[in-house]
PDB file of N, CA and C in Angstrom:
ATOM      1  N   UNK A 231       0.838  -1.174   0.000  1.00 49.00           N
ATOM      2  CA  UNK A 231       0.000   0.000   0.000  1.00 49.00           C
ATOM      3  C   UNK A 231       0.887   1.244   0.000  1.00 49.00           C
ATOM      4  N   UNK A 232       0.293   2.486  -1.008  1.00 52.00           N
ATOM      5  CA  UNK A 232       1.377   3.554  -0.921  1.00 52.00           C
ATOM      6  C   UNK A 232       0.949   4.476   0.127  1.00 52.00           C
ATOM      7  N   UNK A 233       2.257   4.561   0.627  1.00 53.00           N
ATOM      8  CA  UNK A 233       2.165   5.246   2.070  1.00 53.00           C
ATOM      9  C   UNK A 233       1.358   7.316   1.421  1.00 53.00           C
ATOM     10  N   UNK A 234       0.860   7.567   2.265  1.00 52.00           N
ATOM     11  CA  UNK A 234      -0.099   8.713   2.070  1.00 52.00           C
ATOM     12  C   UNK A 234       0.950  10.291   2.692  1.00 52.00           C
ATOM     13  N   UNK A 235       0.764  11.419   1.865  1.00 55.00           N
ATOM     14  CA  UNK A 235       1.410  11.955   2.757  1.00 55.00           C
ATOM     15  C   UNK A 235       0.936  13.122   2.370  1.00 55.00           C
ATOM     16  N   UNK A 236       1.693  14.410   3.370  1.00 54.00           N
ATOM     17  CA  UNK A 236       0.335  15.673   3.286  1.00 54.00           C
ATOM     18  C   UNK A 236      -0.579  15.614   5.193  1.00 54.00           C
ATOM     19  N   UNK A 237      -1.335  16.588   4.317  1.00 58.00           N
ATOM     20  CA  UNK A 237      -2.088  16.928   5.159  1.00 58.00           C
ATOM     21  C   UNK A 237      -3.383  15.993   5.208  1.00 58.00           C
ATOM     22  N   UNK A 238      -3.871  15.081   6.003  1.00 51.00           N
ATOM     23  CA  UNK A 238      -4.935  14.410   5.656  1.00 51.00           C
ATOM     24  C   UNK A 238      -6.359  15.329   5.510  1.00 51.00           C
ATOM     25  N   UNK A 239      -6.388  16.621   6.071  1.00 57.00           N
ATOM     26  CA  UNK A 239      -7.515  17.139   5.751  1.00 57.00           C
ATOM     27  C   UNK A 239      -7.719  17.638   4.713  1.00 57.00           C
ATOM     28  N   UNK A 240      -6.437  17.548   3.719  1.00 75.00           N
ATOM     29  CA  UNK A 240      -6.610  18.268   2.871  1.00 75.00           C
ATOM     30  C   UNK A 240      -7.629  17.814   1.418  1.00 75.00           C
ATOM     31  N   UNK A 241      -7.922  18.504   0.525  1.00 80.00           N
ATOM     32  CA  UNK A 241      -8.963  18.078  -0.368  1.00 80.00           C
ATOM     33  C   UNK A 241      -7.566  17.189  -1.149  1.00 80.00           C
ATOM     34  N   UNK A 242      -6.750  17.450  -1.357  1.00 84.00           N
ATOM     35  CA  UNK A 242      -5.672  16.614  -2.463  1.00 84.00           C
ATOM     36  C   UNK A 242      -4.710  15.326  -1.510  1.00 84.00           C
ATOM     37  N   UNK A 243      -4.901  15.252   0.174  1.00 84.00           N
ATOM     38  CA  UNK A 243      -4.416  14.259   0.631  1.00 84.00           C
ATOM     39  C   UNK A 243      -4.440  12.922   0.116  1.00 84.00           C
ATOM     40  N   UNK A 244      -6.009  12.561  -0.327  1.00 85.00           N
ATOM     41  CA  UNK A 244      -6.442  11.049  -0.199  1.00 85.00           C
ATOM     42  C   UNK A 244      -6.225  10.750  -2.010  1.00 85.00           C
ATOM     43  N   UNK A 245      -6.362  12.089  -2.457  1.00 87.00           N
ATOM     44  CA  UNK A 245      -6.285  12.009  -4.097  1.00 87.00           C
ATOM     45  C   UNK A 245      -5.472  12.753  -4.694  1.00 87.00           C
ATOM     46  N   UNK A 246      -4.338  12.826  -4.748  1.00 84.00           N
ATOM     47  CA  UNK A 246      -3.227  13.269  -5.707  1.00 84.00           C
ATOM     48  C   UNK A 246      -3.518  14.133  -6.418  1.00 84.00           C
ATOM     49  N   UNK A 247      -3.953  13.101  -7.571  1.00 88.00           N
ATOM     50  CA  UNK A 247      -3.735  13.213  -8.742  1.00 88.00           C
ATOM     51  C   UNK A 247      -4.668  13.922  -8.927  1.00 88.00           C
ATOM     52  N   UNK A 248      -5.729  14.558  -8.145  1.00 89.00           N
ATOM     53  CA  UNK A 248      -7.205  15.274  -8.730  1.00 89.00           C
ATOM     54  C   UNK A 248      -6.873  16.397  -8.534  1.00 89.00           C
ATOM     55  N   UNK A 249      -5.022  17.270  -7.930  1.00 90.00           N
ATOM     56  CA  UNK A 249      -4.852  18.447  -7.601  1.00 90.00           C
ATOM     57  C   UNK A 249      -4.450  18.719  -9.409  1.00 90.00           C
ATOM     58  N   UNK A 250      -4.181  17.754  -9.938  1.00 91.00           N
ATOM     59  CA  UNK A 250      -3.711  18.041 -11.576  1.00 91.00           C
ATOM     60  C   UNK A 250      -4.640  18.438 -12.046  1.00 91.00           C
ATOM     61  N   UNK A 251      -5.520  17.761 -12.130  1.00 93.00           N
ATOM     62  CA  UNK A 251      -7.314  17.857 -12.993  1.00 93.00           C
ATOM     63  C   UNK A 251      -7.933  19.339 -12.614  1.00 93.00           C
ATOM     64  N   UNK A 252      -7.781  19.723 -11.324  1.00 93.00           N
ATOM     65  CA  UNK A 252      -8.145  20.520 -10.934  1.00 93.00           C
ATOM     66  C   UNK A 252      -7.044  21.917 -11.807  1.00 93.00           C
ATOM     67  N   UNK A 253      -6.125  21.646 -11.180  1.00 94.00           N
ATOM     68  CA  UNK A 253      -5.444  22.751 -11.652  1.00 94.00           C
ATOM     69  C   UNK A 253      -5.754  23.168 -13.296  1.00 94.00           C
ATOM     70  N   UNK A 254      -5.658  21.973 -14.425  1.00 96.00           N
ATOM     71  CA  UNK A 254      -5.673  22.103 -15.603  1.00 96.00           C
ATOM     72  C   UNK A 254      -7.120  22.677 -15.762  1.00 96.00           C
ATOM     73  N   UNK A 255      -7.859  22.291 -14.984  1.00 96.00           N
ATOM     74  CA  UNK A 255      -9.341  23.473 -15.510  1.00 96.00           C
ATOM     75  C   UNK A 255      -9.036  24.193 -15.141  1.00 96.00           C
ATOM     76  N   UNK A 256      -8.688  24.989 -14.198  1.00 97.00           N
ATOM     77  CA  UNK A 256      -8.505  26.246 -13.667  1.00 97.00           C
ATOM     78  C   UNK A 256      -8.112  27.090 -15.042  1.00 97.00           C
ATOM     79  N   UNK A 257      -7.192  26.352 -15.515  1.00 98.00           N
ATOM     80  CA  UNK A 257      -6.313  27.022 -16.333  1.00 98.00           C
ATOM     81  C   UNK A 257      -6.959  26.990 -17.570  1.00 98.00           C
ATOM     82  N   UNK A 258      -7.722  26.229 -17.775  1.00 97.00           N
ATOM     83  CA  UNK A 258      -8.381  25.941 -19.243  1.00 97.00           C
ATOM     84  C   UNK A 258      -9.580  27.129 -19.111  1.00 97.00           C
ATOM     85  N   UNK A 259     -10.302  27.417 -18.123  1.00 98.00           N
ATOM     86  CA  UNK A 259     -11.493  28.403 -17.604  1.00 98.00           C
ATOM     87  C   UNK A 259     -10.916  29.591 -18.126  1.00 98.00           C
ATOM     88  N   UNK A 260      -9.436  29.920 -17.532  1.00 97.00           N
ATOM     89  CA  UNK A 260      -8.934  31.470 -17.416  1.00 97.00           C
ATOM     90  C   UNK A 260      -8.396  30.967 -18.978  1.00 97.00           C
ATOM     91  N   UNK A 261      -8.009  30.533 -19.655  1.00 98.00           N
ATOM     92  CA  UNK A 261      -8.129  30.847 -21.271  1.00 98.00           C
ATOM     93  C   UNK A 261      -9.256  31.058 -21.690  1.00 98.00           C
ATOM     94  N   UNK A 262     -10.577  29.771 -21.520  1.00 98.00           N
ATOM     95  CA  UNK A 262     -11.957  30.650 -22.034  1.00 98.00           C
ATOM     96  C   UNK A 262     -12.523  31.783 -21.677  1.00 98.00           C
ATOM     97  N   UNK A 263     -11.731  32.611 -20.510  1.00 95.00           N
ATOM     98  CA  UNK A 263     -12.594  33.254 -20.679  1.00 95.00           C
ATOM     99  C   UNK A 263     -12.077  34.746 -20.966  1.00 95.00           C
ATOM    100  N   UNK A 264     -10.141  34.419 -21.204  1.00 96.00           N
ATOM    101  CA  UNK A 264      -9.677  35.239 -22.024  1.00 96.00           C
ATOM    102  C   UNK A 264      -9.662  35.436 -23.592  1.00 96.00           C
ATOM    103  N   UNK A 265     -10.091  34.035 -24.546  1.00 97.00           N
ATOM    104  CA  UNK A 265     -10.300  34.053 -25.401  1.00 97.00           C
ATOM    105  C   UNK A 265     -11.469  34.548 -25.885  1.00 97.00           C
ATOM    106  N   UNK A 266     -12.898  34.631 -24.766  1.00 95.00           N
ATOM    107  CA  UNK A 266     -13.841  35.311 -24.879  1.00 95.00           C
ATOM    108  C   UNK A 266     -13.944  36.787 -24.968  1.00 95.00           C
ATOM    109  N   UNK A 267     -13.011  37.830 -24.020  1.00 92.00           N
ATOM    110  CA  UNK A 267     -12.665  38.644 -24.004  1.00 92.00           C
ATOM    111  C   UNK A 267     -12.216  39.467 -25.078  1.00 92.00           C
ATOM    112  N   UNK A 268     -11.113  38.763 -25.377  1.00 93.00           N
ATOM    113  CA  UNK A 268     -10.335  38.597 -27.116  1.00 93.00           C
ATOM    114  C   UNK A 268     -11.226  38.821 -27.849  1.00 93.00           C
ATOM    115  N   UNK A 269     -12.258  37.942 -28.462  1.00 93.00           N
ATOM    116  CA  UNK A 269     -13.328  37.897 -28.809  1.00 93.00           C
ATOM    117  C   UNK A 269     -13.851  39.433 -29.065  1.00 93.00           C
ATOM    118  N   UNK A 270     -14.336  39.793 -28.020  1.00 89.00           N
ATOM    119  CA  UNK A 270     -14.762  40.833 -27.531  1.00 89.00           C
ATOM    120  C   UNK A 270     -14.780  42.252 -28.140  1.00 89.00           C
ATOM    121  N   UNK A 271     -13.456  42.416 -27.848  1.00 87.00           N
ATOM    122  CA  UNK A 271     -12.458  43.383 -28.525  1.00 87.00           C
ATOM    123  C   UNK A 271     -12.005  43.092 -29.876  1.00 87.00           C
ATOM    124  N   UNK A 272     -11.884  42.634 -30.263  1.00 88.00           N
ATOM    125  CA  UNK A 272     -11.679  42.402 -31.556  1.00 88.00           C
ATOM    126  C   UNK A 272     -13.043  42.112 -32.673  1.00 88.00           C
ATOM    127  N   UNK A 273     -14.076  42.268 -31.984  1.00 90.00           N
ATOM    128  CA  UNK A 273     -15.359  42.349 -33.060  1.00 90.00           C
ATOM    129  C   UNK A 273     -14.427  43.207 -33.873  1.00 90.00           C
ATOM    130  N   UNK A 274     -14.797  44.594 -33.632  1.00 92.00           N
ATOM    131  CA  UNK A 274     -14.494  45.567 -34.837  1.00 92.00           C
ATOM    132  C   UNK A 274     -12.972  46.550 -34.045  1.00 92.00           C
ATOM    133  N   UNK A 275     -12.135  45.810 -35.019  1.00 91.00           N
ATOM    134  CA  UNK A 275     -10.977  45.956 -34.487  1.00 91.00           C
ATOM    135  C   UNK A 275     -10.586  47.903 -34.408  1.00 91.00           C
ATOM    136  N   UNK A 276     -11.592  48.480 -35.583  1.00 94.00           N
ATOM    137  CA  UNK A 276     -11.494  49.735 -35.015  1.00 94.00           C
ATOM    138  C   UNK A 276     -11.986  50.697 -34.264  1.00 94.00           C
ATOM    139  N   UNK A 277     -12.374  50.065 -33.617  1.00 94.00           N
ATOM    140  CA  UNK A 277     -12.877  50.570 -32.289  1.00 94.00           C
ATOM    141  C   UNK A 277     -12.125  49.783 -30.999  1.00 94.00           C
ATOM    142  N   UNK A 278     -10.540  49.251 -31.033  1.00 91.00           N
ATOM    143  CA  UNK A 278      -9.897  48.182 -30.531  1.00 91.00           C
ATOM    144  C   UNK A 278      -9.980  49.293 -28.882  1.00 91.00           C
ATOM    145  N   UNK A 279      -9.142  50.657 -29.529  1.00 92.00           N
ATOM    146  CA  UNK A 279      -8.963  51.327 -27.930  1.00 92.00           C
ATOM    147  C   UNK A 279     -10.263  51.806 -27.322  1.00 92.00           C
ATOM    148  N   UNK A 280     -11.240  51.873 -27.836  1.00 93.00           N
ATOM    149  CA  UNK A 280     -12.436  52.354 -27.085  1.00 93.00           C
ATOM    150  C   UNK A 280     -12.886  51.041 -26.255  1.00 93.00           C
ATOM    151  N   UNK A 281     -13.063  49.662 -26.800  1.00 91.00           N
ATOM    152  CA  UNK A 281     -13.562  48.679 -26.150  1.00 91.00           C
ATOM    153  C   UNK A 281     -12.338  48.377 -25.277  1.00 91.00           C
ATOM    154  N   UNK A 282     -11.070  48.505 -25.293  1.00 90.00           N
ATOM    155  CA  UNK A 282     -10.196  47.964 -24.305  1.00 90.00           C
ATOM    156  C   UNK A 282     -10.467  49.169 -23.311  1.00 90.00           C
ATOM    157  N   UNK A 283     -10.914  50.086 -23.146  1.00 93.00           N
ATOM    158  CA  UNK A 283     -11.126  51.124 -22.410  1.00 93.00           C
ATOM    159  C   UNK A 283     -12.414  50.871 -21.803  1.00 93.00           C
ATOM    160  N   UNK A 284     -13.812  50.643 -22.478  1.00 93.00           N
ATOM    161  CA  UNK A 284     -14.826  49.848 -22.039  1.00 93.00           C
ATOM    162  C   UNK A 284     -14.324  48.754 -21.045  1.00 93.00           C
ATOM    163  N   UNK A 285     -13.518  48.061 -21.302  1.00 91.00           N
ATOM    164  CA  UNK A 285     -13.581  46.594 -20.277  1.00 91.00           C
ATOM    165  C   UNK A 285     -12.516  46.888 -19.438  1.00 91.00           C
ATOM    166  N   UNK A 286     -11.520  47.912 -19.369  1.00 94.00           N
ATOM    167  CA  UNK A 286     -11.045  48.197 -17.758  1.00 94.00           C
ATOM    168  C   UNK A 286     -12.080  49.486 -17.202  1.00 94.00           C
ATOM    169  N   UNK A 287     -13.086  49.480 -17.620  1.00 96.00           N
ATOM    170  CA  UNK A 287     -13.865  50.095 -16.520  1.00 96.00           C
ATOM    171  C   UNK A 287     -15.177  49.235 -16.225  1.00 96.00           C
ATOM    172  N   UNK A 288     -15.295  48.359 -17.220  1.00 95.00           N
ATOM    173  CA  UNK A 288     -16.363  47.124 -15.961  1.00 95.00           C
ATOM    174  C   UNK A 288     -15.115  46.705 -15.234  1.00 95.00           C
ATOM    175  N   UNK A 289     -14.280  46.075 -15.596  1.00 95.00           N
ATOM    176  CA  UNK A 289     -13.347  45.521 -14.577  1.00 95.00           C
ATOM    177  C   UNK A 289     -13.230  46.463 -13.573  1.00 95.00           C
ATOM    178  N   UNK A 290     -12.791  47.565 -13.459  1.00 97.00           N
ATOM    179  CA  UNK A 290     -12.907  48.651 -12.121  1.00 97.00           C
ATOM    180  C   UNK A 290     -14.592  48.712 -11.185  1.00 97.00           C
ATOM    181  N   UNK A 291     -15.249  48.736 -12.378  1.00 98.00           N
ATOM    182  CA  UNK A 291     -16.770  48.834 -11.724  1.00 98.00           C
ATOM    183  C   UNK A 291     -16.857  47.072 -10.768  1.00 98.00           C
ATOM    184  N   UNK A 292     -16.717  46.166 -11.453  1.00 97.00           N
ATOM    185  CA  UNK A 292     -16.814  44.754 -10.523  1.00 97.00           C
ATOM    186  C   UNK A 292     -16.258  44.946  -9.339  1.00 97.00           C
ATOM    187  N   UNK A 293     -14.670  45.713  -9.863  1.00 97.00           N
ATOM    188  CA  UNK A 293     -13.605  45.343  -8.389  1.00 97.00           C
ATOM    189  C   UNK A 293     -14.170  46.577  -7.123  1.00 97.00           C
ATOM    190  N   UNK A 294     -15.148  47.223  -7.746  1.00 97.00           N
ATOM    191  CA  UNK A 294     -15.822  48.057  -6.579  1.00 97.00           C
ATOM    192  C   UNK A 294     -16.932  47.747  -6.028  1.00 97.00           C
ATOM    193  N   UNK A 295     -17.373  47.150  -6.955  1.00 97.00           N
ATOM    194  CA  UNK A 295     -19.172  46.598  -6.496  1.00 97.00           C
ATOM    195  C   UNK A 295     -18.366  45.598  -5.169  1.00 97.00           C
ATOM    196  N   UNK A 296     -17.701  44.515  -5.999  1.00 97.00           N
ATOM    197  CA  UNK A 296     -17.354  42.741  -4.724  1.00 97.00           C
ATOM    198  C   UNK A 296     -16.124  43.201  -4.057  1.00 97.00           C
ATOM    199  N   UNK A 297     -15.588  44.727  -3.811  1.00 96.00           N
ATOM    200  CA  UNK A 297     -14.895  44.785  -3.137  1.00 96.00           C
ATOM    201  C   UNK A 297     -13.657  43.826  -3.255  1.00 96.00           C
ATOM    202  N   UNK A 298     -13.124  43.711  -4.503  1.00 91.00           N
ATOM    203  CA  UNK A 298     -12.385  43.328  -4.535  1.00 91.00           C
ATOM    204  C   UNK A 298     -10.797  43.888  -4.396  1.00 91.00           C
TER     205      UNK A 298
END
C-alpha cells in the first residue's frame, strides 16, 4: 500500500492526482474566458482602444461593487 502523505484534511491528501485535474481546468477556464474577451475586442478591431477602455472600466466597476 502507498504510504499517504500531506495533510490528511486536505482536499488533495487522499487524491493526488485530482490536484492536476483541478489545476488544468482552472487554467483551461482562465483561457476561455480570455479568449472570450479577445473575442470581444476584436469584433471591430477599429474601435480596438475604445472597447479595451470599455472593459477596464467594468473591470474597475466589478472590483468596486465585490470589493475586490
Amino acid at each position: 500500500m502507498k504510504k499517504q502523505s500531506g495533510n490528511h484534511s486536505s482536499k488533495y491528501a487522499l487524491n493526488p492526482e485530482q490536484l492536476e485535474k483541478d489545476l488544468e481546468a482552472k487554467e483551461n477556464d482562465r483561457n476561455t474566458f480570455k479568449d472570450l474577451v479577445r473575442h470581444l475586442v476584436l469584433l471591430d478591431p477599429s474601435k480596438m482602444d475604445l472597447r479595451f477602455k470599455d472593459l477596464l472600466d467594468v473591470a474597475r466597476e466589478l472590483k468596486q461593487e465585490f470589493n475586490l
